[in-house]
Amino acid sequence: MTSIDERLLESKMTQIEQARTWSPRVISKFETLIRSGDEVSLYRANPLAFARDRSVAEPESIDLFLHAARAGLVDMHWDILCPHSGLVLESFGRLRALRSHFVCGLCDIEGHTELDDFIEVSFSVSPQIRHLALYDVDNLSIEDLHWKLKFANGGRLPGGQTRFVDVLRGFVRGMTYLPSGLTTTLQTDIGPGAVSGVNVQTQAGFTLPVALDPTAVQMPNTPTIVRATYDGQRFTPAVSAVPSGPVIFEISNTGPKRGSLLLINWPPEILEMPEKPTLEFDPYVSGGMLLTRQTFRKLFRSERVDEEEGLGVRQVTFLFTDLKGSTALYERLGDLNAYALVREHFALLDAIAHRHAGAIVKTIGDAVMAAFFRPVDAVEAALHILRDIGEFNSKHGQPAVVLKMGAHCGPSIAVTLNENLDYFGQTVNIAARVQSFADAGEICLTEALYTAPAVRQLLAGHHVEEFEAPLRGVEGEARVYRVTGRL
């Protein structure tokens, strides 16, 4: 039977319900998940899957899980996925602990990943609310360790619906725990190709080619013994190849902790592939997506990127806004009144950025720097700002707040500056430079942003002027697009 702390659950659900205005039935749908969701869906919950399966808007679903994490109903994790196997390589409870370097013992690869590239932010129900068997790793069956805990994501082979884990199961020749100080045996039949063994918890692994055994014809039923040691960090086989046919693996664990072994017999056609295919995953909340969400930045202000390295982002869109004639504004209204007006305009921009799945990164004087995960969201936000700033001015009278805006998309580095999650790099510099080309009520976009998915279609009803301009870090003149209003 599922054991739930009813009093604590009720308290946390009330806290979440009061955090903001939610769409009808969203809270009850979330409570149903907590109460009756299966172990896997609650151990590594995906807000986008929750939105899809329960007819909830994706932005609201993400906000829901973030508020639940803030309330302590769920815990947030930053998971690094192997792009070729879907194996959860490492899971970090805090952003500052996240490292971009990864190793996959199954695929025998290592490399660096980025915040929006195979780093999934998942959520698990708090063990104080509902205790899951998956929390007790030491008591899991060897099957649950692999198929429920480490291979739960379900990446598919390119161009189809075949899950890699289903293909992998056909190659598995055995799995077992390796108790410390003992020798564990595993008997199986090995076919042509290669044999790999991996500890999916530490990524220690080995690979041995399968060689034709000349004695197999004379003694077909006599298994070959293959010995190896595991010291807690690596496997060391005593042989350089494995014969085909029946084999007994004897693995001696000399390390201080229990290990595990997943034994795989890769067929020749897999080994002959020129490169490992990158899997296709169902949509998930990536680290890059989360850092551009206003709700995350407000609820988790203490989250920091490791100060020593920063984390790469393949693509992020930056929108810069600035006030035109701010000096005259301060002279006419006085410092206090002008500052109050500027702060109100900051609040307006903050609300619009949030509505379009973006976040205000920082203010610089009277200017604003905002970040968006999708390029089209940044352009939609800029157009929304142009529409709403007129109403803002009509409420406050003259002199008007006049904005000019610029935006660019590209790679960047997420860093912590002045205790704030920030971005660094050429993309930021170019976005700021493009903004300087805009005049009152104008938006200037780089060619990279203008040609991004869905942007030109969004601007189809607007007047767009193309011109060449110098951009710092870009050789020669660059093409810029000025949006000045509707046709």
Coordinates of C-alpha atoms in Angstrom, one line a residue:
M1 CA 0.0 0.0 0.0
T2 CA 1.1 3.5 -0.8
S3 CA 1.9 5.4 2.4
I4 CA 1.3 9.2 2.3
D5 CA 1.7 11.8 5.0
E6 CA -1.8 13.2 4.6
R7 CA -1.3 16.2 7.0
L8 CA 2.0 17.3 5.3
L9 CA 0.6 16.8 1.8
E10 CA -2.5 18.9 2.6
S11 CA -0.2 21.6 4.0
K12 CA 2.1 21.7 1.0
M13 CA -0.8 21.6 -1.5
T14 CA -2.4 24.6 0.2
Q15 CA 0.9 26.4 0.0
I16 CA 1.1 25.8 -3.7
E17 CA -2.5 26.6 -4.4
Q18 CA -2.1 30.0 -2.7
A19 CA 1.2 30.8 -4.5
R20 CA -0.6 32.2 -7.6
T21 CA -3.7 31.9 -9.7
W22 CA -4.0 28.5 -11.4
S23 CA -6.2 27.3 -14.2
P24 CA -9.2 25.1 -13.1
R25 CA -8.4 21.6 -11.9
V26 CA -4.6 22.0 -12.3
I27 CA -4.0 21.6 -8.5
S28 CA -6.3 18.6 -8.3
K29 CA -4.5 17.0 -11.3
F30 CA -1.2 17.5 -9.6
E31 CA -2.4 16.0 -6.3
T32 CA -3.7 13.0 -8.2
L33 CA -0.2 12.5 -9.6
I34 CA 1.3 12.6 -6.1
R35 CA -1.2 10.2 -4.7
S36 CA -1.5 7.6 -7.5
G37 CA 1.4 8.1 -9.9
D38 CA 3.6 5.0 -10.4
E39 CA 7.1 4.9 -9.0
V40 CA 9.0 5.9 -12.1
S41 CA 6.7 8.8 -13.0
L42 CA 7.2 10.2 -9.4
Y43 CA 10.9 9.5 -9.1
R44 CA 11.8 11.4 -12.3
A45 CA 8.7 13.5 -13.1
N46 CA 8.7 15.4 -16.4
P47 CA 6.6 18.7 -16.3
L48 CA 6.2 18.6 -20.1
A49 CA 4.9 15.0 -20.0
F50 CA 2.5 16.1 -17.2
A51 CA 1.3 18.9 -19.3
R52 CA 0.8 16.7 -22.3
D53 CA -1.0 13.8 -20.5
R54 CA -3.3 16.0 -18.4
S55 CA -4.1 18.8 -20.8
V56 CA -2.2 21.5 -18.9
A57 CA -0.4 24.4 -20.6
E58 CA 3.4 23.7 -20.6
P59 CA 4.4 27.1 -19.0
E60 CA 1.9 26.6 -16.2
S61 CA 3.0 23.0 -15.7
I62 CA 6.7 24.1 -15.3
D63 CA 5.7 26.8 -12.9
L64 CA 3.6 24.3 -10.9
F65 CA 6.5 21.9 -10.4
L66 CA 8.8 24.9 -9.5
H67 CA 6.4 26.1 -6.9
A68 CA 6.1 22.5 -5.6
A69 CA 9.9 22.3 -5.3
R70 CA 9.9 25.6 -3.5
A71 CA 7.3 24.3 -1.1
G72 CA 9.2 21.1 -0.5
L73 CA 6.6 18.8 -2.0
V74 CA 9.0 17.7 -4.7
D75 CA 12.8 17.7 -5.0
M76 CA 14.5 19.1 -8.1
H77 CA 17.3 17.3 -9.9
W78 CA 19.7 18.2 -12.7
D79 CA 20.3 14.9 -14.6
I80 CA 22.9 14.3 -17.3
L81 CA 21.7 11.9 -20.0
C82 CA 23.9 10.0 -22.3
P83 CA 22.9 11.1 -25.8
H84 CA 23.4 7.6 -27.3
S85 CA 21.8 5.4 -24.6
G86 CA 19.5 7.6 -22.5
L87 CA 21.3 6.3 -19.4
V88 CA 21.2 8.7 -16.5
L89 CA 24.9 9.2 -16.0
E90 CA 24.7 11.6 -13.0
S91 CA 22.1 13.4 -11.0
F92 CA 22.8 16.6 -9.1
G93 CA 20.5 18.2 -6.4
R94 CA 21.9 21.7 -6.9
L95 CA 22.8 23.7 -10.0
R96 CA 26.2 24.7 -8.5
A97 CA 27.2 21.0 -8.2
L98 CA 26.4 20.4 -11.9
R99 CA 29.4 19.5 -14.1
S100 CA 29.4 19.6 -17.9
H101 CA 31.9 16.7 -18.3
F102 CA 30.3 13.3 -18.6
V103 CA 31.4 9.7 -19.0
C104 CA 29.3 6.8 -20.2
G105 CA 30.7 3.4 -19.5
L106 CA 28.1 1.7 -21.6
C107 CA 28.9 3.6 -24.8
D108 CA 32.6 4.0 -23.9
I109 CA 32.5 7.7 -24.5
E110 CA 33.3 10.9 -22.6
G111 CA 32.8 14.5 -23.4
H112 CA 31.2 17.8 -22.4
T113 CA 27.5 18.7 -22.6
E114 CA 25.7 22.0 -22.3
L115 CA 22.7 23.2 -20.3
D116 CA 20.3 22.8 -23.2
D117 CA 21.9 19.6 -24.5
F118 CA 21.0 16.4 -22.6
I119 CA 20.7 18.0 -19.2
E120 CA 17.2 17.3 -18.0
V121 CA 15.7 18.9 -15.0
S122 CA 13.4 16.3 -13.3
F123 CA 11.4 16.3 -10.1
S124 CA 10.8 13.6 -7.5
V125 CA 8.2 13.5 -4.8
S126 CA 9.6 14.3 -1.4
P127 CA 10.2 11.1 0.6
Q128 CA 8.6 12.9 3.6
I129 CA 5.4 13.0 1.6
R130 CA 5.5 9.7 -0.1
H131 CA 8.3 7.2 0.2
L132 CA 9.3 5.4 -3.0
A133 CA 11.1 2.1 -3.2
L134 CA 13.5 3.7 -5.7
Y135 CA 14.9 5.9 -2.9
D136 CA 16.3 2.8 -1.2
V137 CA 19.0 2.1 -3.8
D138 CA 20.7 -0.5 -1.6
N139 CA 17.5 -2.6 -1.5
L140 CA 16.6 -2.4 -5.2
S141 CA 16.6 -5.6 -7.3
I142 CA 19.2 -5.6 -9.9
E143 CA 16.5 -5.3 -12.6
D144 CA 14.9 -2.2 -11.0
L145 CA 18.3 -0.6 -10.6
H146 CA 18.8 -0.7 -14.4
W147 CA 15.3 -0.5 -16.0
K148 CA 13.5 1.7 -13.5
L149 CA 16.3 3.9 -12.0
K150 CA 18.9 4.3 -14.7
F151 CA 17.2 3.7 -18.0
A152 CA 13.8 5.3 -17.3
N153 CA 14.0 8.1 -19.9
G154 CA 13.2 6.0 -23.0
G155 CA 15.2 7.6 -25.8
R156 CA 14.2 6.3 -29.2
L157 CA 16.4 5.4 -32.2
P158 CA 16.4 8.1 -34.9
G159 CA 13.4 8.2 -37.2
G160 CA 11.2 5.7 -35.4
Q161 CA 9.4 4.6 -32.2
T162 CA 11.9 1.9 -31.2
R163 CA 13.2 2.6 -27.8
F164 CA 16.9 2.0 -27.4
V165 CA 16.4 0.3 -24.1
D166 CA 14.2 -2.3 -25.8
V167 CA 17.0 -3.0 -28.3
L168 CA 19.5 -3.1 -25.5
R169 CA 17.5 -5.7 -23.6
G170 CA 18.0 -8.1 -26.5
F171 CA 21.8 -7.8 -26.2
V172 CA 22.0 -8.2 -22.4
R173 CA 23.5 -11.5 -21.3
G174 CA 23.1 -11.0 -17.6
M175 CA 23.2 -8.5 -14.7
T176 CA 24.2 -8.9 -11.1
Y177 CA 25.4 -7.1 -8.0
L178 CA 29.0 -7.5 -7.0
P179 CA 29.3 -7.7 -3.2
S180 CA 32.5 -6.2 -1.7
G181 CA 35.2 -8.8 -1.0
L182 CA 33.5 -11.6 -2.9
T183 CA 33.8 -13.2 -6.3
T184 CA 30.5 -13.3 -8.3
T185 CA 29.9 -15.7 -11.1
L186 CA 27.7 -15.2 -14.1
Q187 CA 27.2 -17.8 -16.8
T188 CA 25.9 -17.1 -20.3
D189 CA 26.3 -17.9 -24.0
I190 CA 28.3 -15.4 -26.1
G191 CA 27.9 -14.8 -29.8
P192 CA 30.1 -13.0 -32.4
G193 CA 30.9 -9.3 -31.8
A194 CA 32.1 -8.0 -28.5
V195 CA 31.3 -8.2 -24.8
S196 CA 30.9 -5.2 -22.6
G197 CA 30.5 -4.9 -18.9
V198 CA 29.5 -1.7 -17.1
N199 CA 28.6 -0.5 -13.6
V200 CA 25.8 1.9 -14.4
Q201 CA 26.3 3.6 -11.0
T202 CA 30.0 4.5 -11.5
Q203 CA 30.3 4.2 -15.3
A204 CA 33.3 1.8 -14.8
G205 CA 33.3 -0.6 -17.8
F206 CA 35.3 -2.9 -20.0
T207 CA 35.0 -4.2 -23.6
L208 CA 36.4 -7.4 -25.0
P209 CA 36.3 -8.7 -28.6
V210 CA 34.7 -12.1 -29.2
A211 CA 37.2 -14.5 -30.8
L212 CA 36.5 -17.8 -32.4
D213 CA 37.4 -20.6 -29.9
P214 CA 39.2 -23.4 -31.8
T215 CA 38.3 -25.9 -29.0
A216 CA 34.6 -25.2 -29.2
V217 CA 34.2 -27.9 -31.9
Q218 CA 35.7 -30.6 -29.8
M219 CA 34.1 -29.5 -26.5
P220 CA 31.0 -27.5 -27.3
N221 CA 29.4 -27.8 -23.9
T222 CA 32.5 -26.9 -21.8
P223 CA 32.2 -23.2 -20.7
T224 CA 35.3 -21.0 -20.7
I225 CA 36.1 -19.2 -17.5
V226 CA 36.8 -15.4 -17.9
R227 CA 38.1 -13.7 -14.7
A228 CA 38.2 -10.0 -13.9
T229 CA 38.6 -7.8 -10.9
Y230 CA 36.7 -4.7 -9.9
D231 CA 38.3 -2.3 -7.5
G232 CA 35.5 0.2 -7.2
Q233 CA 36.8 2.4 -10.0
R234 CA 37.6 0.1 -12.9
F235 CA 37.3 -3.4 -14.2
T236 CA 40.4 -5.3 -15.1
P237 CA 39.9 -8.4 -17.2
A238 CA 42.5 -11.1 -17.1
V239 CA 42.1 -11.8 -20.8
S240 CA 42.2 -9.7 -24.0
A241 CA 39.4 -11.5 -25.7
V242 CA 36.4 -13.7 -25.0
P243 CA 35.6 -16.9 -26.9
S244 CA 32.2 -17.5 -28.4
G245 CA 30.0 -20.1 -26.8
P246 CA 29.3 -20.8 -23.1
V247 CA 31.3 -18.5 -20.8
I248 CA 31.5 -18.2 -17.0
F249 CA 32.5 -14.8 -15.8
E250 CA 34.1 -14.6 -12.4
I251 CA 34.2 -11.0 -11.1
S252 CA 36.2 -10.4 -7.9
N253 CA 35.2 -7.1 -6.2
T254 CA 38.2 -5.9 -4.2
G255 CA 36.7 -2.4 -3.7
P256 CA 35.2 -1.2 -0.4
K257 CA 31.6 -1.0 -1.7
R258 CA 29.1 -3.1 -3.5
G259 CA 29.2 -2.8 -7.3
S260 CA 27.0 -3.9 -10.1
L261 CA 27.5 -5.4 -13.6
L262 CA 25.5 -5.2 -16.7
L263 CA 26.8 -7.7 -19.3
I264 CA 26.1 -7.0 -23.0
N265 CA 27.0 -8.9 -26.1
W266 CA 27.1 -6.4 -29.0
P267 CA 26.6 -8.0 -32.4
P268 CA 28.9 -7.3 -35.3
E269 CA 26.3 -5.0 -37.1
I270 CA 26.3 -2.7 -34.1
L271 CA 30.1 -2.6 -33.9
E272 CA 30.3 -1.8 -37.6
M273 CA 28.2 1.3 -37.4
P274 CA 30.4 4.3 -38.3
E275 CA 29.1 6.3 -35.3
K276 CA 26.7 5.9 -32.4
P277 CA 23.3 7.4 -33.3
T278 CA 22.0 10.2 -31.2
L279 CA 18.7 9.3 -29.6
E280 CA 15.4 11.2 -29.9
F281 CA 13.8 12.0 -26.6
D282 CA 10.3 13.1 -25.6
P283 CA 10.4 16.8 -24.8
Y284 CA 11.8 17.6 -21.3
V285 CA 12.7 20.6 -19.3
S286 CA 16.4 21.3 -20.1
G287 CA 18.7 23.2 -17.9
G288 CA 18.9 25.9 -20.5
M289 CA 15.2 26.2 -20.6
L290 CA 14.9 26.5 -16.8
L291 CA 17.5 29.3 -16.5
T292 CA 15.4 31.5 -18.8
R293 CA 12.3 31.1 -16.8
Q294 CA 11.3 34.0 -14.5
T295 CA 9.7 31.7 -12.0
F296 CA 12.9 29.7 -11.5
R297 CA 15.0 32.8 -11.1
K298 CA 12.6 34.3 -8.5
L299 CA 11.9 31.2 -6.4
F300 CA 15.5 29.9 -6.5
R301 CA 17.6 33.0 -6.1
S302 CA 20.2 31.0 -4.2
E303 CA 20.9 28.7 -7.1
R304 CA 24.3 29.4 -8.6
V305 CA 26.5 28.2 -11.4
D306 CA 29.9 27.0 -10.2
E307 CA 32.0 30.1 -10.1
E308 CA 35.1 28.4 -11.5
E309 CA 33.8 27.2 -14.9
G310 CA 30.4 28.4 -16.0
L311 CA 28.1 26.2 -18.1
G312 CA 27.7 26.4 -21.8
V313 CA 24.4 27.0 -23.6
R314 CA 24.0 26.1 -27.3
Q315 CA 21.4 28.7 -28.0
V316 CA 19.8 31.5 -26.0
T317 CA 18.1 34.6 -27.2
F318 CA 18.8 38.0 -25.5
L319 CA 16.5 41.0 -25.7
F320 CA 17.8 44.4 -24.7
T321 CA 15.6 47.3 -24.1
D322 CA 16.5 50.9 -23.2
L323 CA 14.8 54.2 -22.6
K324 CA 15.2 56.9 -25.2
G325 CA 15.5 60.4 -23.7
S326 CA 15.9 59.2 -20.1
T327 CA 18.0 62.2 -19.1
A328 CA 15.3 64.6 -20.2
L329 CA 12.7 62.4 -18.3
Y330 CA 14.6 62.7 -15.1
E331 CA 15.0 66.5 -15.6
R332 CA 11.3 67.0 -16.2
L333 CA 9.9 64.7 -13.4
G334 CA 12.7 64.8 -10.9
D335 CA 14.8 61.9 -9.7
L336 CA 12.2 60.3 -7.4
N337 CA 9.2 60.5 -9.7
A338 CA 11.2 59.4 -12.7
Y339 CA 12.7 56.5 -10.8
A340 CA 9.2 55.4 -9.7
L341 CA 8.1 55.5 -13.4
V342 CA 11.1 53.5 -14.5
R343 CA 10.5 50.9 -11.8
E344 CA 6.9 50.5 -13.0
H345 CA 8.1 50.0 -16.5
F346 CA 10.5 47.4 -15.2
A347 CA 7.6 45.6 -13.7
L348 CA 5.7 45.7 -17.0
L349 CA 8.6 44.2 -18.8
D350 CA 9.0 41.6 -16.2
A351 CA 5.4 40.5 -16.5
I352 CA 5.6 40.4 -20.3
A353 CA 8.9 38.4 -20.3
H354 CA 7.3 35.9 -17.9
R355 CA 4.2 35.6 -20.1
H356 CA 6.4 34.7 -23.1
A357 CA 8.5 32.1 -21.1
G358 CA 11.4 34.4 -20.6
A359 CA 13.2 36.1 -17.7
I360 CA 14.7 39.5 -16.8
V361 CA 18.3 38.7 -16.2
K362 CA 19.3 42.2 -15.0
T363 CA 18.7 45.9 -15.3
I364 CA 21.6 48.2 -16.3
G365 CA 20.6 51.7 -15.4
D366 CA 17.4 52.2 -17.3
A367 CA 18.1 49.3 -19.6
V368 CA 16.9 45.7 -19.3
M369 CA 18.5 42.5 -20.4
A370 CA 16.1 39.5 -20.8
A371 CA 16.7 35.9 -21.9
F372 CA 14.5 33.5 -23.7
F373 CA 14.9 29.8 -24.6
R374 CA 13.1 30.0 -27.9
P375 CA 14.0 32.8 -30.4
V376 CA 10.3 33.4 -31.4
D377 CA 9.4 34.0 -27.7
A378 CA 11.8 36.9 -27.5
V379 CA 10.4 38.5 -30.6
E380 CA 6.8 38.0 -29.4
A381 CA 7.7 39.6 -26.1
A382 CA 9.3 42.6 -27.9
L383 CA 6.1 43.1 -30.0
H384 CA 4.0 42.7 -26.9
I385 CA 6.1 45.4 -25.1
L386 CA 5.5 47.8 -28.0
R387 CA 1.8 47.2 -27.8
D388 CA 1.5 47.6 -24.1
I389 CA 3.9 50.6 -23.6
G390 CA 1.4 52.9 -25.3
E391 CA -1.3 51.9 -22.8
F392 CA 1.3 52.3 -20.0
N393 CA 2.0 55.9 -21.1
S394 CA -1.7 56.8 -21.4
K395 CA -2.2 55.8 -17.8
H396 CA 0.8 57.9 -16.6
G397 CA 0.4 60.9 -19.0
Q398 CA 3.3 62.7 -20.6
P399 CA 6.3 62.6 -20.8
A400 CA 6.0 59.2 -22.4
V401 CA 8.3 56.2 -21.7
V402 CA 9.9 55.6 -25.1
L403 CA 11.6 52.2 -25.6
K404 CA 14.1 51.0 -28.2
M405 CA 14.9 47.3 -28.4
G406 CA 17.4 44.9 -29.9
A407 CA 17.8 41.1 -29.9
H408 CA 20.1 38.3 -31.0
C409 CA 20.4 34.6 -30.5
G410 CA 23.4 32.2 -30.3
P411 CA 25.6 30.3 -27.9
S412 CA 26.5 31.7 -24.5
I413 CA 27.9 30.8 -21.1
A414 CA 25.8 30.8 -18.0
V415 CA 27.7 32.3 -15.1
T416 CA 27.2 33.8 -11.6
L417 CA 28.0 37.5 -11.4
N418 CA 27.3 39.6 -8.4
E419 CA 25.2 36.8 -6.8
N420 CA 23.0 36.7 -9.9
L421 CA 22.6 34.1 -12.6
D422 CA 23.9 35.9 -15.7
Y423 CA 25.3 35.2 -19.2
F424 CA 28.6 36.0 -20.7
G425 CA 30.0 35.9 -24.3
Q426 CA 29.8 37.4 -27.8
T427 CA 26.1 36.7 -28.2
V428 CA 25.3 39.1 -25.3
N429 CA 27.6 41.7 -26.7
I430 CA 26.0 41.5 -30.2
A431 CA 22.5 41.7 -28.7
A432 CA 23.5 44.9 -26.8
R433 CA 25.1 46.4 -29.9
V434 CA 22.0 45.7 -32.1
Q435 CA 19.8 47.5 -29.6
S436 CA 21.9 50.6 -30.1
F437 CA 20.8 50.8 -33.8
A438 CA 17.1 51.0 -32.8
D439 CA 15.3 54.3 -32.5
A440 CA 12.1 55.1 -30.5
G441 CA 9.5 52.4 -30.8
E442 CA 11.8 50.1 -32.9
I443 CA 13.1 46.6 -32.6
C444 CA 16.4 45.6 -34.3
L445 CA 17.1 41.9 -34.9
T446 CA 20.2 40.2 -36.2
E447 CA 19.9 37.9 -39.2
A448 CA 20.4 34.8 -37.0
L449 CA 17.3 35.8 -35.0
Y450 CA 15.2 36.9 -38.0
T451 CA 15.8 33.6 -39.8
A452 CA 15.2 31.5 -36.6
P453 CA 12.1 29.2 -36.7
A454 CA 8.7 30.9 -36.8
V455 CA 10.2 34.5 -36.5
R456 CA 9.6 35.6 -40.1
Q457 CA 6.1 34.3 -40.0
L458 CA 5.4 36.2 -36.8
L459 CA 6.6 39.4 -38.4
A460 CA 4.7 38.9 -41.7
G461 CA 2.2 41.7 -40.8
H462 CA 4.9 44.2 -39.7
H463 CA 7.1 46.7 -41.6
V464 CA 10.6 45.3 -41.7
E465 CA 13.6 47.2 -43.0
E466 CA 16.8 45.5 -43.8
F467 CA 20.2 47.3 -43.5
E468 CA 23.9 46.6 -43.0
A469 CA 25.7 47.6 -39.8
P470 CA 29.0 46.9 -38.1
L471 CA 28.8 44.5 -35.2
R472 CA 31.6 44.0 -32.7
G473 CA 33.1 40.5 -33.2
V474 CA 31.6 40.1 -36.6
E475 CA 33.9 40.6 -39.6
G476 CA 32.6 43.3 -42.0
E477 CA 29.1 44.5 -42.1
A478 CA 26.3 42.4 -40.7
R479 CA 22.7 42.3 -41.8
V480 CA 20.2 43.8 -39.3
Y481 CA 16.4 43.9 -39.5
R482 CA 14.5 46.9 -38.1
V483 CA 10.9 46.3 -37.1
T484 CA 9.0 49.6 -37.0
G485 CA 5.3 48.7 -36.8
R486 CA 2.4 47.1 -38.6
L487 CA 2.0 47.4 -42.3

